[in-house]
Amino acid sequence: MTAHLINGKQIAAEIRENVKQKVEERARLGLPVPGLATVLIGDNPASQVYVRSKQKMCAEVGIRSFGYELPANASQEEVEALVRRLNADPNVNGILVQLPLPSHLNEERVLSAIELNKDVDGFHPVNIGRLAQKGREPLFVPCTPAGVMVLLEKAGTKLAGSNAVVLGRSNIVGMPVALLLVRADATVTICHSKTRDLPAVVRQADVLIAAIGKPEMVRGDWLKPGAVVIDVGINRVEDASAPKGSRLVGDVAFEEALQVASAITPVPGGVGPMTIAMLLQNTLRARELADNAA
Ligand code: GUN
């Protein structure tokens, strides 16, 4: 058996196209187009690349983006003052503070300062709290986890009653994706560095979400035959035969997994493009919330 490839690149392109058409329709009707503020603090090269990519994708779908950069030594007060200013700016519908923050800043306080209606990353404690509670609806769901759920849906995965295993418990991916899977009626196991006999736990998974940041850690013989595998890892590894001397791999040994899984996301071209697509969708929704509040 060779697994079906879940084409995140194509699915993300379709979502962006849908957002683009809705933004164009707004412009035709003379309605304000959505605006996203990106806040980049410090000079983390990966964060710089991500933020630039978010701004470029905004431009492609007609969303206005407003880039703010603060130095690595910006104070807590400066960062919160910027967030408050963006909260008050009617052209800004979504506020994205790129994580991780420099270590002297209090992340929870920064994220709590973002107005709920503009929390397009879904990291405000109230939105995460609602995600974790029955019968509550977050205004926004974090982008990478939301993208994972879209990929599972597009692959036709039956989640209700399934055993879902999440590798990793980060605030950005592991924990919110586990909460979303619970909401979809899966039986969820969250694994981390202290988990005993990880391969045995993973072998129980009908659905595996790997978000642990360790290149090709999950081997083919860890997988239950027919499992659906979503690989969130993006790891650069040295490869003398690659044009750049390195290449990207996921947290799952892809070639091995292909022989065992029923469906799998490739790296690159799986989860990666979904994050920004979901951010654009959330930003459009934030603009629509602003319309309704007006
Ligand atoms: N850092 C890594 N992923 C994300 C994300 O989805 N949003 C923000 N703000 N920072 C991140």
Coordinates of C-alpha atoms and ligand atoms in Angstrom, one line a residue:
M1 CA 0.0 0.0 0.0
T2 CA 1.2 3.5 -0.7
A3 CA -0.4 6.3 1.3
H4 CA -2.6 9.0 -0.4
L5 CA -0.7 12.3 -0.3
I6 CA -2.6 15.1 1.4
N7 CA -1.8 18.1 -0.8
G8 CA -1.7 21.1 1.6
K9 CA -0.1 23.3 -1.0
Q10 CA -3.2 22.9 -3.3
I11 CA -5.8 23.1 -0.4
A12 CA -4.1 26.2 0.9
A13 CA -4.1 27.8 -2.6
E14 CA -7.9 27.1 -2.8
I15 CA -8.5 28.7 0.6
R16 CA -6.5 31.8 -0.4
E17 CA -8.4 32.0 -3.7
N18 CA -11.6 31.9 -1.8
V19 CA -10.5 34.7 0.6
K20 CA -9.2 36.7 -2.4
Q21 CA -12.6 36.5 -4.1
K22 CA -14.4 37.6 -1.0
V23 CA -12.0 40.6 -0.5
E24 CA -12.5 41.6 -4.1
E25 CA -16.2 41.4 -3.7
R26 CA -15.9 43.7 -0.6
A27 CA -13.8 46.2 -2.7
R28 CA -16.4 46.1 -5.5
L29 CA -19.2 46.9 -3.0
G30 CA -17.1 49.8 -1.6
L31 CA -16.7 48.0 1.8
P32 CA -13.4 48.3 3.7
V33 CA -10.9 45.6 2.9
P34 CA -9.4 43.6 5.8
G35 CA -6.2 44.8 7.4
L36 CA -3.6 42.7 9.3
A37 CA -0.9 44.2 11.6
T38 CA 2.2 42.1 12.0
V39 CA 4.4 42.8 15.0
L40 CA 7.9 41.5 14.9
I41 CA 10.1 41.9 17.9
G42 CA 13.9 41.3 17.7
D43 CA 15.9 39.7 14.9
N44 CA 15.0 36.0 14.9
P45 CA 15.7 35.0 11.3
A46 CA 13.0 32.4 11.1
S47 CA 10.4 34.9 12.5
Q48 CA 11.6 37.5 9.9
V49 CA 11.0 35.0 7.1
Y50 CA 7.6 34.0 8.4
V51 CA 6.4 37.6 8.9
R52 CA 7.6 38.6 5.4
S53 CA 5.8 35.6 4.0
K54 CA 2.6 36.5 5.8
Q55 CA 2.8 40.1 4.4
K56 CA 3.3 38.8 0.9
M57 CA 0.4 36.5 1.1
C58 CA -1.8 39.3 2.4
A59 CA -0.9 41.4 -0.6
E60 CA -1.8 38.5 -3.0
V61 CA -5.3 38.2 -1.7
G62 CA -5.9 42.0 -1.3
I63 CA -5.6 42.2 2.5
R64 CA -3.8 45.3 3.6
S65 CA -0.8 44.6 5.9
F66 CA 0.9 46.9 8.3
G67 CA 4.3 45.8 9.5
Y68 CA 5.6 46.9 12.8
E69 CA 9.1 46.0 14.0
L70 CA 10.5 46.6 17.5
P71 CA 14.1 46.0 18.6
A72 CA 15.1 42.9 20.6
N73 CA 15.4 45.1 23.7
A74 CA 11.9 46.6 23.5
S75 CA 10.3 46.9 26.9
Q76 CA 7.0 45.2 28.0
E77 CA 5.4 48.7 28.1
E78 CA 6.4 49.6 24.6
V79 CA 5.1 46.3 23.2
E80 CA 1.8 46.6 25.1
A81 CA 1.5 50.3 24.0
L82 CA 1.8 49.2 20.4
V83 CA -0.8 46.5 20.8
R84 CA -3.2 49.1 22.4
R85 CA -2.6 51.5 19.5
L86 CA -3.4 48.7 17.0
N87 CA -6.5 47.7 19.0
A88 CA -7.7 51.3 18.5
D89 CA -6.9 51.5 14.8
P90 CA -10.0 50.9 12.6
N91 CA -7.8 49.9 9.6
V92 CA -6.4 47.0 11.6
N93 CA -8.7 44.1 11.9
G94 CA -6.2 41.4 13.0
I95 CA -3.1 41.7 15.1
L96 CA -0.4 39.1 14.8
V97 CA 2.5 39.2 17.3
Q98 CA 5.1 36.8 16.0
L99 CA 6.2 34.2 18.5
P100 CA 8.5 33.4 20.2
L101 CA 9.1 36.8 21.9
P102 CA 12.5 37.7 23.3
S103 CA 12.8 36.0 26.7
H104 CA 12.5 39.2 28.8
L105 CA 9.0 39.8 27.6
N106 CA 5.9 38.4 29.3
E107 CA 4.1 36.6 26.4
E108 CA 0.9 36.0 28.3
R109 CA 0.5 39.7 29.1
V110 CA 1.3 40.7 25.5
L111 CA -1.3 38.2 24.1
S112 CA -3.9 39.3 26.7
A113 CA -3.6 42.9 25.5
I114 CA -4.8 42.0 22.0
E115 CA -8.5 42.9 21.6
L116 CA -10.5 39.6 21.4
N117 CA -12.1 40.6 18.1
K118 CA -8.6 41.1 16.6
D119 CA -7.0 38.0 17.9
V120 CA -6.5 36.3 14.5
D121 CA -3.9 34.0 15.9
G122 CA -6.3 32.7 18.5
F123 CA -3.7 32.8 21.3
H124 CA -5.6 35.2 23.6
P125 CA -6.2 33.3 26.9
V126 CA -9.9 33.8 26.5
N127 CA -10.0 32.2 23.1
I128 CA -7.8 29.3 24.2
G129 CA -9.9 28.9 27.3
R130 CA -13.1 28.7 25.2
L131 CA -11.4 26.2 23.0
A132 CA -10.8 24.0 26.0
Q133 CA -14.4 24.2 27.3
K134 CA -17.5 22.4 26.2
G135 CA -20.3 24.5 24.8
R136 CA -18.0 27.5 24.4
E137 CA -16.9 28.9 21.0
P138 CA -13.6 30.7 20.5
L139 CA -13.8 33.7 18.2
F140 CA -10.6 32.5 16.4
V141 CA -8.8 29.2 16.4
P142 CA -5.0 29.1 16.2
C143 CA -3.9 28.9 12.5
T144 CA -1.7 25.8 12.3
P145 CA -4.1 23.6 14.4
A146 CA -7.0 24.9 12.3
G147 CA -5.1 24.0 9.1
V148 CA -4.4 20.5 10.5
M149 CA -8.2 20.0 11.0
V150 CA -9.0 21.2 7.4
L151 CA -6.4 18.7 6.0
L152 CA -8.0 15.9 8.0
E153 CA -11.4 16.8 6.8
K154 CA -10.2 17.1 3.1
A155 CA -8.7 13.6 3.5
G156 CA -12.1 12.3 4.5
T157 CA -10.8 11.2 8.0
K158 CA -13.4 9.9 10.4
L159 CA -12.5 11.5 13.7
A160 CA -15.4 10.6 16.0
G161 CA -14.4 7.6 18.1
S162 CA -10.9 7.4 16.5
N163 CA -7.7 7.2 18.5
A164 CA -5.8 10.4 17.8
V165 CA -2.2 10.7 19.1
V166 CA -0.6 14.2 19.3
L167 CA 3.2 14.3 19.6
G168 CA 4.1 17.6 21.3
R169 CA 2.2 19.9 23.7
S170 CA 3.3 23.4 22.5
N171 CA 0.9 26.3 23.0
I172 CA 1.1 27.0 19.3
V173 CA 0.3 23.5 17.9
G174 CA 0.2 20.4 20.1
M175 CA -2.1 21.6 22.8
P176 CA -4.7 23.5 20.6
V177 CA -4.7 20.7 18.0
A178 CA -5.4 18.2 20.8
L179 CA -8.3 20.4 22.0
L180 CA -9.7 20.5 18.5
L181 CA -9.5 16.7 18.2
V182 CA -11.4 16.3 21.5
R183 CA -14.1 18.7 20.1
A184 CA -14.3 16.4 17.0
D185 CA -15.0 13.5 19.4
A186 CA -11.7 11.7 18.9
T187 CA -10.0 9.9 21.9
V188 CA -6.9 11.9 22.3
T189 CA -3.5 11.1 23.7
I190 CA -0.9 13.8 24.1
C191 CA 2.7 12.7 24.1
H192 CA 5.8 14.5 25.1
S193 CA 9.4 14.1 26.1
K194 CA 8.5 12.1 29.3
T195 CA 6.1 9.7 27.5
R196 CA 7.1 6.1 28.1
D197 CA 7.4 3.7 25.1
L198 CA 6.4 6.3 22.5
P199 CA 6.4 3.8 19.6
A200 CA 3.8 1.6 21.4
V201 CA 1.6 4.7 22.0
V202 CA 1.9 5.8 18.4
R203 CA 1.0 2.3 17.2
Q204 CA -2.5 2.8 18.7
A205 CA -3.1 5.9 16.5
D206 CA -5.7 5.9 13.8
V207 CA -4.7 9.6 13.4
L208 CA -1.2 10.9 14.2
I209 CA -0.3 14.5 14.5
A210 CA 3.5 15.0 14.8
A211 CA 4.5 18.4 16.1
I212 CA 7.6 17.7 18.1
G213 CA 10.4 19.3 16.0
K214 CA 12.7 16.3 15.7
P215 CA 13.7 15.3 12.2
E216 CA 12.3 12.0 11.0
M217 CA 11.8 10.8 14.6
V218 CA 8.7 8.8 13.9
R219 CA 9.6 5.6 12.0
G220 CA 7.4 3.6 9.6
D221 CA 7.2 0.7 12.0
W222 CA 5.8 2.9 14.7
L223 CA 2.6 3.4 12.6
K224 CA -0.6 1.4 12.7
P225 CA -1.3 0.2 9.2
G226 CA -3.8 2.6 7.5
A227 CA -3.1 5.5 9.9
V228 CA -3.7 9.1 8.8
V229 CA -0.5 11.0 9.4
I230 CA -0.3 14.8 9.7
D231 CA 3.4 16.0 9.9
V232 CA 3.7 19.5 11.3
G233 CA 7.5 19.3 11.7
I234 CA 9.7 21.5 9.5
N235 CA 13.3 20.6 10.2
R236 CA 16.3 21.6 8.1
V237 CA 18.8 18.8 7.8
E238 CA 22.2 18.7 6.1
D239 CA 22.3 16.9 2.7
A240 CA 25.4 17.3 0.6
S241 CA 23.5 16.1 -2.4
A242 CA 20.8 18.9 -2.2
P243 CA 21.4 22.1 -4.1
K244 CA 21.6 24.2 -0.9
G245 CA 23.5 21.6 1.0
S246 CA 20.4 21.0 3.2
R247 CA 16.8 20.1 2.8
L248 CA 13.6 20.2 4.8
V249 CA 12.2 17.1 6.5
G250 CA 9.2 16.5 8.8
D251 CA 9.0 14.8 12.2
V252 CA 8.1 11.5 10.4
A253 CA 10.3 9.4 8.2
F254 CA 8.3 10.1 5.1
E255 CA 9.4 7.3 2.7
E256 CA 8.9 4.6 5.4
A257 CA 5.5 6.1 6.5
L258 CA 4.3 6.1 2.9
Q259 CA 4.4 2.3 2.9
V260 CA 2.2 2.0 6.1
A261 CA -0.1 5.0 6.4
S262 CA -3.3 5.4 4.4
A263 CA -2.8 9.2 4.0
I264 CA 0.1 11.5 4.9
T265 CA 1.1 15.1 4.4
P266 CA 4.4 15.8 2.7
V267 CA 7.1 18.2 4.0
P268 CA 7.2 20.7 2.5
G269 CA 3.8 21.2 0.9
G270 CA 1.6 19.7 3.7
V271 CA 0.8 21.7 6.8
G272 CA 3.2 24.6 6.1
P273 CA 1.1 26.5 3.6
M274 CA -2.1 26.0 5.6
T275 CA -1.0 28.2 8.5
I276 CA -1.0 31.4 6.4
A277 CA -4.1 30.4 4.5
M278 CA -6.0 30.1 7.9
L279 CA -4.5 33.4 9.1
L280 CA -5.9 35.1 5.9
Q281 CA -9.3 33.5 6.5
N282 CA -9.3 34.6 10.2
T283 CA -8.3 38.2 9.1
L284 CA -11.3 38.3 6.7
R285 CA -13.5 37.1 9.5
A286 CA -12.2 39.7 11.9
R287 CA -13.1 42.3 9.2
E288 CA -16.6 40.9 9.1
L289 CA -16.9 41.0 12.9
A290 CA -15.9 44.7 12.7
D291 CA -18.7 45.2 10.0
N292 CA -21.2 43.7 12.4
A293 CA -20.1 45.7 15.3
A294 CA -20.3 49.0 13.4
Ligands
GUN1 N1 5.3 31.3 15.6 C1 5.2 30.0 15.0 N2 3.9 29.9 14.6 C2 3.3 31.0 14.8 C3 1.9 31.4 14.6 O1 1.1 30.7 14.1 N3 1.6 32.7 15.0 C4 2.5 33.5 15.7 N4 2.1 34.6 16.1 N5 3.8 33.1 15.9 C5 4.1 31.9 15.5

